Each structure stands twice: as structure tokens, then as C-alpha cells.
Amino acid sequence: MRTVIAGGHGQIALRLEQLLAERGDTVAGLIRDPQQSDDLRATGAEPVVCDLESASADEVTRHLEGADAAVFAAGAGPGSGAARKETVDRGAAVLFADAAERAGVRRFLVVSAMRADEEPPPEMDPVFAAYLRAKGAADDAVRARAGLDWTILRPGRLTDAPGTGRVRLEERTGRGDITRDDVAAVLRALLDEPRTAGLTLELVNGDTAVADAVAVCARGWGWLFYTSDAADEGVGGGLGGRGVI
């Protein structure tokens, strides 16, 4: 299996690259800075220099050709202003999704953010509000693509504590912490479970083993409030559902 990861030098991406490479997958990570190449090689990934803020759709499409899956894990990062939230957290995500469709890469994962579907309150820091709006707009753009088997993952507050292997993965978890190790483990499991396509999932640490949590989502058991109206419209977490409920 070949996976291309946007934001290949991010802390979650580096962990995911190592997990995939250790099991024998082929992994490529898109990076802006060539000096980051050795860090990717140390995980077993192939570094690909591609600045998603300036690259053309054709260029990104070429990097995705022949891949089985794509993961958008890029972000403008701490210290960046509102303008770069728009160009990276939204613009680069949309470009990467466009390129995946053009390259015929159906499986598409997005690392997003909790509350990205909500309008930020007026008292919120304006840069963080811009970040949430950008993530929400990117998620909407991905959901609108019929050519992608997308899953959107929204982690809680990220920590560098060792992974626990125990998580809570649901449409709504509420706020909580999640280790970056566990986010990477969940992404790996989601790549292996196509029945999670069409789901937007929140993630925090919990009591359920990663594989079991993903399996429950794939079977659609996590949404007991799945309504008959949603079922009639083909929306939600049942088998074949492609919407968010």
C-alpha cells in the first residue's frame, strides 16, 4: 500500500509514517523544507519537496499518482497569522483533495479540529477563530467530493505523552486530551477500514482499544440517535453512509 501524507514533517505525520513503514507500506511525505528530508527518511518515508501554498494542481497530482491513500495532516502551525490559516489549513487542504480526485486516489483522510463546524464565539482569539473557520471550510470542501472515500478525524487537545492504545472515537466525544501517538495509531487503523468512509469523528483518549473503536465506527454502532429521516436520505454512519449525523 502506498500512502501520501501532506504535512509530512508534522508531529502526527512523522509518527504515522513510521507506523506505516514498519509494517512494510510505502509512504511519501510532502514537505516544504528540503532540510527536513532526513527526518522523514529516519521514519522510513520518502521525502517529497512540495510547497502546497504555491504548488499547482498538476504538480500535486503527479505526486499522488499511483497512491492507494492520501492523508492531509498539514497546518500553518503555532505562531502563524490568520492569513496562513486560510492558505494552509483551508487552501492547501482543498488543493490536496482536488489533486487526489484527479489522480484517482479515493481513500482520503483529514486531520481536522474539534468545533470546526461551529461559528467561533466573539470572545475567541481571532487567529484561533480563523483557524477553526479554515478547518471547517476545508472539511466542507472534502465532504462535497463524490470522488473521495473521505474520513475526517478531529482530535482533542494533543499531548506528547506516550500512547495508551485506548481511545474514545465517536461523532461527538466532548473535549479531552489525546496523545499524538494515539492519533497516528487511529489514522493507521482508519486507512485499513474503508467502511469508515463518510464519517467525521472526534477523538480523545478513553477506554477502548484503537482497533475496537474503529471497528465500532465501521459497523455504525456508535450513533444510537441515527434518525429515520437521515436513513431515508442515505445520511450517516451506517454501511454506505457518506454524511455526518
mmCIF file of N, CA and C in Angstrom, residues 164-169 182 185-187 189-190 206-216:
data_model
loop_
_atom_site.group_PDB
_atom_site.id
_atom_site.type_symbol
_atom_site.label_atom_id
_atom_site.label_comp_id
_atom_site.label_asym_id
_atom_site.label_seq_id
_atom_site.Cartn_x
_atom_site.Cartn_y
_atom_site.Cartn_z
ATOM 1 N N THR A 164 -1.392 5.385 24.673
ATOM 2 C CA THR A 164 -2.045 4.437 25.573
ATOM 3 C C THR A 164 -2.679 3.274 24.824
ATOM 4 N N GLY A 165 -2.955 3.470 23.531
ATOM 5 C CA GLY A 165 -3.680 2.460 22.771
ATOM 6 C C GLY A 165 -5.153 2.393 23.109
ATOM 7 N N ARG A 166 -5.627 3.324 23.940
ATOM 8 C CA ARG A 166 -7.023 3.342 24.386
ATOM 9 C C ARG A 166 -7.635 4.698 24.038
ATOM 10 N N VAL A 167 -8.770 4.674 23.358
ATOM 11 C CA VAL A 167 -9.335 5.917 22.850
ATOM 12 C C VAL A 167 -10.856 5.925 22.967
ATOM 13 N N ARG A 168 -11.405 7.090 22.750
ATOM 14 C CA ARG A 168 -12.842 7.264 22.526
ATOM 15 C C ARG A 168 -12.989 7.914 21.155
ATOM 16 N N LEU A 169 -13.651 7.247 20.242
ATOM 17 C CA LEU A 169 -13.768 7.677 18.848
ATOM 18 C C LEU A 169 -15.244 7.680 18.482
ATOM 19 N N ASP A 182 -1.418 8.142 19.786
ATOM 20 C CA ASP A 182 -2.718 7.501 19.587
ATOM 21 C C ASP A 182 -3.441 8.048 18.361
ATOM 22 N N ALA A 185 -1.979 6.136 15.539
ATOM 23 C CA ALA A 185 -2.475 4.754 15.534
ATOM 24 C C ALA A 185 -3.893 4.680 14.986
ATOM 25 N N VAL A 186 -4.722 5.657 15.329
ATOM 26 C CA VAL A 186 -6.090 5.675 14.809
ATOM 27 C C VAL A 186 -6.087 5.938 13.306
ATOM 28 N N LEU A 187 -5.250 6.846 12.842
ATOM 29 C CA LEU A 187 -5.163 7.094 11.402
ATOM 30 C C LEU A 187 -4.769 5.826 10.650
ATOM 31 N N ALA A 189 -5.325 2.768 11.554
ATOM 32 C CA ALA A 189 -6.474 1.856 11.574
ATOM 33 C C ALA A 189 -7.573 2.321 10.626
ATOM 34 N N LEU A 190 -7.796 3.623 10.525
ATOM 35 C CA LEU A 190 -8.806 4.143 9.604
ATOM 36 C C LEU A 190 -8.434 3.864 8.154
ATOM 37 N N GLY A 206 -9.447 7.313 25.873
ATOM 38 C CA GLY A 206 -10.578 6.680 26.538
ATOM 39 C C GLY A 206 -10.230 5.288 26.992
ATOM 40 N N ASP A 207 -11.210 4.391 26.913
ATOM 41 C CA ASP A 207 -11.047 3.046 27.461
ATOM 42 C C ASP A 207 -11.077 1.943 26.409
ATOM 43 N N THR A 208 -11.283 2.295 25.149
ATOM 44 C CA THR A 208 -11.469 1.292 24.108
ATOM 45 C C THR A 208 -10.202 1.150 23.274
ATOM 46 N N ALA A 209 -9.787 -0.068 23.009
ATOM 47 C CA ALA A 209 -8.626 -0.306 22.158
ATOM 48 C C ALA A 209 -8.856 0.313 20.783
ATOM 49 N N VAL A 210 -7.788 0.808 20.174
ATOM 50 C CA VAL A 210 -7.907 1.509 18.891
ATOM 51 C C VAL A 210 -8.639 0.673 17.858
ATOM 52 N N ALA A 211 -8.231 -0.575 17.679
ATOM 53 C CA ALA A 211 -8.852 -1.421 16.657
ATOM 54 C C ALA A 211 -10.339 -1.606 16.925
ATOM 55 N N ASP A 212 -10.704 -1.774 18.188
ATOM 56 C CA ASP A 212 -12.114 -1.962 18.532
ATOM 57 C C ASP A 212 -12.915 -0.686 18.298
ATOM 58 N N ALA A 213 -12.337 0.461 18.633
ATOM 59 C CA ALA A 213 -13.034 1.731 18.439
ATOM 60 C C ALA A 213 -13.316 1.981 16.963
ATOM 61 N N VAL A 214 -12.339 1.700 16.119
ATOM 62 C CA VAL A 214 -12.533 1.883 14.679
ATOM 63 C C VAL A 214 -13.550 0.884 14.148
ATOM 64 N N ALA A 215 -13.499 -0.349 14.639
ATOM 65 C CA ALA A 215 -14.458 -1.364 14.186
ATOM 66 C C ALA A 215 -15.892 -0.974 14.531
ATOM 67 N N VAL A 216 -16.104 -0.404 15.711
ATOM 68 C CA VAL A 216 -17.446 0.037 16.100
ATOM 69 C C VAL A 216 -17.943 1.124 15.154
#
